[in-house]
Structures are given as C-alpha cells and as structure tokens.
Coordinates of C-alpha atoms and ligand atoms in Angstrom, one line a residue:
X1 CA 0.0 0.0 0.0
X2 CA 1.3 3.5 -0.7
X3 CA -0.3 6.4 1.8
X4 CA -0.4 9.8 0.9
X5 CA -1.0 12.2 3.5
X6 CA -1.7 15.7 2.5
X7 CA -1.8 18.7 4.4
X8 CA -4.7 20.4 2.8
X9 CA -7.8 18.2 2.7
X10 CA -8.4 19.6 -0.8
X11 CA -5.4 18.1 -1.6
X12 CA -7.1 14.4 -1.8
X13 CA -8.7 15.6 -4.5
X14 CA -5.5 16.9 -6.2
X15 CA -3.9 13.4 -5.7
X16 CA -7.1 11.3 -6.4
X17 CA -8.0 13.3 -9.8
X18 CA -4.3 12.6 -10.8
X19 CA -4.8 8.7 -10.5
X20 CA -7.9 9.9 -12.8
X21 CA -5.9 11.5 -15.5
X22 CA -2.9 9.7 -15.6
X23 CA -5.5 6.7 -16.3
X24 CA -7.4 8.6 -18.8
X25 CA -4.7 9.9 -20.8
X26 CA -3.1 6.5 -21.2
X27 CA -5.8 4.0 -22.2
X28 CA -7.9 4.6 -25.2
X29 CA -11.0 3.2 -23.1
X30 CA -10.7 3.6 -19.0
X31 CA -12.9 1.8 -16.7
X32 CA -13.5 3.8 -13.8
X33 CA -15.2 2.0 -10.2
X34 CA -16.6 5.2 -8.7
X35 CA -17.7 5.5 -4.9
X36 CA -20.7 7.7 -4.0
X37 CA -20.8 9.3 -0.6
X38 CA -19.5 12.9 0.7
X39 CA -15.5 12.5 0.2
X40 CA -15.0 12.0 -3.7
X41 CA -16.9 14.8 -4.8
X42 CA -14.4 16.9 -4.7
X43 CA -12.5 14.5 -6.6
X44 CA -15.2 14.5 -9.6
X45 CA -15.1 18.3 -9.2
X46 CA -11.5 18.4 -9.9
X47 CA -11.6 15.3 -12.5
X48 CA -14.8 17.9 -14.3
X49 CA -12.0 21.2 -14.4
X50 CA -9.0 19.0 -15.8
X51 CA -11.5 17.9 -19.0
X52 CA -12.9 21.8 -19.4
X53 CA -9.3 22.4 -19.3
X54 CA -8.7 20.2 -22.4
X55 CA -6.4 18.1 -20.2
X56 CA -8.4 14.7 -20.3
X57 CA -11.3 13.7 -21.2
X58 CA -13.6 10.5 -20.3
X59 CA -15.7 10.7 -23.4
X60 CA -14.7 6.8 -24.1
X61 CA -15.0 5.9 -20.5
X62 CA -17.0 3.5 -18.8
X63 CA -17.8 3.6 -15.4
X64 CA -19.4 1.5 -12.8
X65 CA -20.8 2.0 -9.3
X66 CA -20.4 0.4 -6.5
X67 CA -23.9 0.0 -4.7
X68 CA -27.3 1.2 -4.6
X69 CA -29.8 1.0 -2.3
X70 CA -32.4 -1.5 -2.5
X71 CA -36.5 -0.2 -2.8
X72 CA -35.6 3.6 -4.0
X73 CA -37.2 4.7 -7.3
X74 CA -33.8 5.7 -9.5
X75 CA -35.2 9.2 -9.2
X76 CA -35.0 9.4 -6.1
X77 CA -32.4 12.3 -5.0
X78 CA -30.8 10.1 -2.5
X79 CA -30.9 7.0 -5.0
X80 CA -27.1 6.1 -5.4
X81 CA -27.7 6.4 -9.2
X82 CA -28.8 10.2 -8.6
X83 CA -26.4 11.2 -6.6
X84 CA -23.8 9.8 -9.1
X85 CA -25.5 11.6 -11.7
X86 CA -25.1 15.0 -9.6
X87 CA -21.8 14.6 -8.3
X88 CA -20.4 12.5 -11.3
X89 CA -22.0 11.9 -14.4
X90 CA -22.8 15.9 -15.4
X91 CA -19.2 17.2 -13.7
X92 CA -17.4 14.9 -16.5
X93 CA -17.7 14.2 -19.9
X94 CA -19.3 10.5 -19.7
X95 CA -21.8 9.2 -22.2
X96 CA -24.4 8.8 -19.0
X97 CA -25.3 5.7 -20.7
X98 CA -21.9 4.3 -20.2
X99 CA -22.5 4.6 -16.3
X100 CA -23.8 1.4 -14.9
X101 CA -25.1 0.7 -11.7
X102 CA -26.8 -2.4 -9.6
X103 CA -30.3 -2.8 -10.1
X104 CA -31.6 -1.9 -6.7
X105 CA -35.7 -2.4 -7.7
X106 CA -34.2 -5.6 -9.7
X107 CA -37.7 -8.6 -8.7
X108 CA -34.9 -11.1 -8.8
X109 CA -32.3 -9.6 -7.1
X110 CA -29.9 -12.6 -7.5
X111 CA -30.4 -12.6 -11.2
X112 CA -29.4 -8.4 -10.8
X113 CA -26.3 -9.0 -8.7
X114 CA -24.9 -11.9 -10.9
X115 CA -25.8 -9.5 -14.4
X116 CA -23.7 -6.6 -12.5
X117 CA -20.9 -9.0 -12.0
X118 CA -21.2 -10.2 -15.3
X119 CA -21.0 -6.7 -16.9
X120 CA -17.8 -5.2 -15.5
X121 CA -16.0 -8.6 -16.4
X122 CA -17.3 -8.1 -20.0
X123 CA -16.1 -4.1 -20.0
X124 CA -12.9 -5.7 -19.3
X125 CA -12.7 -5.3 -15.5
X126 CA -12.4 -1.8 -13.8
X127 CA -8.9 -0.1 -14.2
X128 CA -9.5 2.4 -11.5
X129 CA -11.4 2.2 -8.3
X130 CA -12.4 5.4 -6.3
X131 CA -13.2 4.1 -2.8
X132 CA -14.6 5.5 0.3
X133 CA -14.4 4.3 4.0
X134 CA -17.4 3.8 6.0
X135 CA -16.6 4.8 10.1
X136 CA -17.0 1.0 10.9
X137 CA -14.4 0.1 8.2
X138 CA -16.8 -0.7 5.5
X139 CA -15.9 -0.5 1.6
X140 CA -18.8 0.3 -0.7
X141 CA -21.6 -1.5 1.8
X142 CA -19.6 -4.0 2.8
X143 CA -20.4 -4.0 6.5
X144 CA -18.3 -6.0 9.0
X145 CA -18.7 -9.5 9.0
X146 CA -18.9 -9.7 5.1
X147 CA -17.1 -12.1 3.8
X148 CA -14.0 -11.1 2.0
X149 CA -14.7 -13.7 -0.8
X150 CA -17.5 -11.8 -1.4
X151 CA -19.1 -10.9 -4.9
X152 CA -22.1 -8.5 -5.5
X153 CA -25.3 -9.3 -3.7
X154 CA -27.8 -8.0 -1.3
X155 CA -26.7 -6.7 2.3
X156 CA -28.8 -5.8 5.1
X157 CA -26.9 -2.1 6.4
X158 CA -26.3 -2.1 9.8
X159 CA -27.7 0.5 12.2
X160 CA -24.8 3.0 12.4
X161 CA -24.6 3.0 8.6
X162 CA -28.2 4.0 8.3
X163 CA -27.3 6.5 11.2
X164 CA -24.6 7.7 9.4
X165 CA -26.4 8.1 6.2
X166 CA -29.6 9.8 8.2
X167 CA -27.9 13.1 7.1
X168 CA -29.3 12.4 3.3
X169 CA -32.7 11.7 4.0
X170 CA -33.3 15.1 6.2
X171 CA -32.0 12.6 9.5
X172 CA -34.9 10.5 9.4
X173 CA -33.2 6.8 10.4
X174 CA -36.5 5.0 8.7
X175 CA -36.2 6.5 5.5
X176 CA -33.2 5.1 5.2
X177 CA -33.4 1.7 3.4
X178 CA -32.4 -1.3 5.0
X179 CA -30.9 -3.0 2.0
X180 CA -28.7 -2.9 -1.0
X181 CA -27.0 -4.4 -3.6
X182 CA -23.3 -3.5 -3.2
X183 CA -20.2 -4.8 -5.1
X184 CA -18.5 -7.9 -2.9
X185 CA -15.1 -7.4 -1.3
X186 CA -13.8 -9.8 -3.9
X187 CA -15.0 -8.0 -6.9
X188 CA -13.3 -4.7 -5.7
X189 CA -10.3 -6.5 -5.2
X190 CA -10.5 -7.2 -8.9
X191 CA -10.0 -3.5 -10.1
X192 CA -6.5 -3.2 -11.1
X193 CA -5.6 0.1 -9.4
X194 CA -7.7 0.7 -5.9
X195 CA -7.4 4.5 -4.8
X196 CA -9.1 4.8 -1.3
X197 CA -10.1 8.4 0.0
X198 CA -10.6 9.7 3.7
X199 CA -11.0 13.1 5.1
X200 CA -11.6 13.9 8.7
X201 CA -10.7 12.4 12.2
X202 CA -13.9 10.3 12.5
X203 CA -12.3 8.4 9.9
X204 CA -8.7 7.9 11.5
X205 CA -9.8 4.8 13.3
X206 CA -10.8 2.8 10.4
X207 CA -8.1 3.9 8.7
X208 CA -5.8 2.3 11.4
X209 CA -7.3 -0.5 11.2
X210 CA -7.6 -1.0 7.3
X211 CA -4.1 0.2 6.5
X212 CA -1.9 -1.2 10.1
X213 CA -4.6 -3.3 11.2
X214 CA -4.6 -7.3 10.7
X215 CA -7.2 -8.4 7.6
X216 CA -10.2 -9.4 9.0
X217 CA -13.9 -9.4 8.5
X218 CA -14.4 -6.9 11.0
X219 CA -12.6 -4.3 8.8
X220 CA -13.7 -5.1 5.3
X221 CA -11.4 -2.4 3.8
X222 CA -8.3 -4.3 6.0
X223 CA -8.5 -6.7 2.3
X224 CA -7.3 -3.9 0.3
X225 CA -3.9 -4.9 2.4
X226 CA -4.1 -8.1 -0.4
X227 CA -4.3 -6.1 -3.6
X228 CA -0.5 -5.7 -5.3
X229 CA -1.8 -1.2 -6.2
X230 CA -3.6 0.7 -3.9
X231 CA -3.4 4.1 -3.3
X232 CA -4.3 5.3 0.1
X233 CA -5.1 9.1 0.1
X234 CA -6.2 11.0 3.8
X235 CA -5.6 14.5 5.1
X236 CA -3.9 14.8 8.4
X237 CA -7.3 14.0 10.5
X238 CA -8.0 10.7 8.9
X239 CA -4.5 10.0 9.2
X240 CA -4.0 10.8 12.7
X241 CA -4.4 7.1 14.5
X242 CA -1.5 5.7 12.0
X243 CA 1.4 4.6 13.8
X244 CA 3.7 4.5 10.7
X245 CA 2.5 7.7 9.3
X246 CA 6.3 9.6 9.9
X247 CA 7.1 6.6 7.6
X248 CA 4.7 7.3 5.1
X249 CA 5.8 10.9 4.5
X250 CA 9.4 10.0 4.2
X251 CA 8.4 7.5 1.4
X252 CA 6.4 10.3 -0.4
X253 CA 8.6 12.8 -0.2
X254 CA 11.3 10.9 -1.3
X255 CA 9.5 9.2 -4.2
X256 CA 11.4 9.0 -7.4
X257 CA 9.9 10.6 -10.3
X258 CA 9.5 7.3 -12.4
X259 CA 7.6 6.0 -9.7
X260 CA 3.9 7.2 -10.2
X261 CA 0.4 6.8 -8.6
Ligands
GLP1 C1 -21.4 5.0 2.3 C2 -21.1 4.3 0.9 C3 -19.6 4.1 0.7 C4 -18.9 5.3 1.2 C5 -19.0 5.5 2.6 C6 -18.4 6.8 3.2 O1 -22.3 4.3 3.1 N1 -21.8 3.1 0.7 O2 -19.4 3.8 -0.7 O3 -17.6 5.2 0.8 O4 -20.3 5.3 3.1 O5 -19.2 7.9 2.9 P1 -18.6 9.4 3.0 O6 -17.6 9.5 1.9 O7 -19.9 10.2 2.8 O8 -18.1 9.5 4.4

C-alpha cells in the first residue's frame, strides 16, 4: 500500500484526480469503479476542471458504481444512481449511458447482482477504483462480518450506517433503506488500481485498522492490504491514529519521479 497524507484536505482531491488523469490519458477506453458518498466529490469536481481544461477527457470511459440501495425509485435524489449523476455523471464528460449501476428495484435480485458481476468482467474489469471508507471500516456496503470472498449481492446495512447516512434523507433513520445491492469485497479487489479516500478524524480509526490493522472481516477495507496497487489518500485528520505515518511521508517525499500513482 502506498499512503499519501496531504496537508490540505483539498489536496485528496489533487492526488485522487491525478490517478484519474494519468488513467485517462493512457488508455484509449478507462474503466473507472466510482464511490458515492460525501468524500469523492471533490474528486469528480477536480476530474470535471481537468476535461474543461482540455487536459483529459472521459468521453470513451466506462464507469461503474459500487452499490445502490435496495427499494428507492432511480429518481430518487438520494438514490445512489442520482447522486452519481449530480456529483459524477454531469461534472465529466461520460456518455451517461456508459454509467452502470446495480439494479436496486431488480424482482430477482440474484439474477441483478450476478448480471452486475457479469457486466464489468465483460467491459474488461475496472482499471481504476475510487473508494470511500465507512466509520466501521466498511468498503462500498460491505459491513463488518462480510465475507472477504464476497461478490455483488444483497446486504442488510447495519444500524450505524443508516445512522450515518440519516444526514441524506433530512436525518430520518427509517427512511433510510435497509438494504442494498453492493459490489462484494472480492469483486473490488479485482479493479486493477484501488485509490481509497478519507478526510476527517472520524475516519482515523478505520483507517488504522484497514491500513496497520490485521485483515479481517471486521474491517472489510483491512483486504485492500491483499491487492499488489492501492493508493491510500487521507488529510492529516483521517490520518491521525497511524502509527507508521512519519514513515509514510518520508516514502512520499522521497518518491522517485518514475515512480507514479
Ligand atoms: C457509504 C457508501 C460508501 C462510502 C461510505 C463513506 O455508506 N456506501 O461507498 O464510501 O459510506 O461515505 P462518506 O464519503 O460520505 O463518508
């Protein structure tokens, strides 16, 4: 794993939209994994200026998410599919119909997750995954206790993930659904270069345990330690339970130029 930590939360961004970029420039096709959720918009916002600059561009990109909430109409605002759409899809210069997500009012939901599994390994596998980090240690909604063999299917979201997503839905825990179809553990390790994102110090503890921590269930993100390319990004707060983080910086700071995100 290789942990940036910046000074300057916008600075994630910075680092993240590079990953982006450097991607995009260099492969006729990309295929982006993107995470929904507060912390990578900024990172879409930055990824939106680079192709109004003429920098890059995503016009032959694909793009998956990584879960959706079970029982929401797709219009719904705080349908994961929306809220891509907002913070994604019309920042950037994606075909919108090149942006797939889980079917989360799919009547045969096994049918739905094994389709969604089937479609990324037929768009060649994703290149580039944006992740988040849920405050229990979860990546997209897998909770603790998933298994790390995982592949896409239907989760029941604990109660401090609901609590946590309250905020969305005007902080009204039962509007939040109970379910959704998320991308497994497995099928996240499959993306080729995994760049996980964390701002804040109510993040710093999941952090520790996903980046220093042993891998284990109870920190589903504590499996991106298997993956051979992921990019850790965090400002100082998320960084601040990490008891290698002196390390880190002397790594990045002293990183040879050929060596690149
Ligand atoms: C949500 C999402 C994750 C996201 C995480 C953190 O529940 N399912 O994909 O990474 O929680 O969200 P945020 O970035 O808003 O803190």
């Amino acid at each position: 794993m290789e942990v940036i930590i910046v000074e300057q939360p916008g600075d994630v961004a910075v680092h993240a939209a590079d990953a982006i970029e450097d991607l995009a420039t260099s492969h006729p096709a990309p295929v982006l994994g993107l995470a929904t959720g507060s912390t990578p918009r900024a990172t879409y916002e930055e990824t939106g200026r680079r192709i109004a600059a003429g920098r890059m561009t995503l016009a032959r990109a694909r793009a998956f998410m990584l879960d959706e909430y079970v029982g929401l109409p797709p219009h719904h605002p705080q349908s994961y599919r929306s809220v891509i759409d907002a913070i994604f899809t019309t920042k950037v210069d994606i075909d919108p119909a090149n942006v797939a997500g889980p079917d989360g009012n799919a009547s045969d939901v096994l049918a739905a997750c094994a389709a969604y599994e089937r479609a990324i390994a037929e768009a060649g596998g994703i290149d580039l995954q944006i992740l988040g980090i849920g405050g229990d240690g979860h990546i997209a909604f897998n909770e603790p206790g998933s298994s790390l063999a995982s592949a896409t299917r239907i989760k029941t979201l604990i109660r401090a993930t609901r609590q946590d997503n309250a905020r969305f839905f005007e902080g009204v825990l039962d509007a939040v659904p109970s379910h959704c179809l998320t991308q497994g553990v497995a099928t996240i390790l499959r993306a080729r270069h995994i760049v996980l994102l964390a701002l804040g110090e109510p993040k710093a503890e999941a952090v520790r345990h996903a980046v220093e921590g042993p891998v284990s269930a109870m920190c589903p993100a504590s499996a991106l330690q298997l993956h051979p390319h992921v990019t850790v990004i965090l400002d100082e707060g998320a960084a601040s339970r990490l008891e290698m983080a002196a390390y880190y910086r002397e790594v990045w700071e002293n990183k040879p130029p050929w060596q690149r995100l």
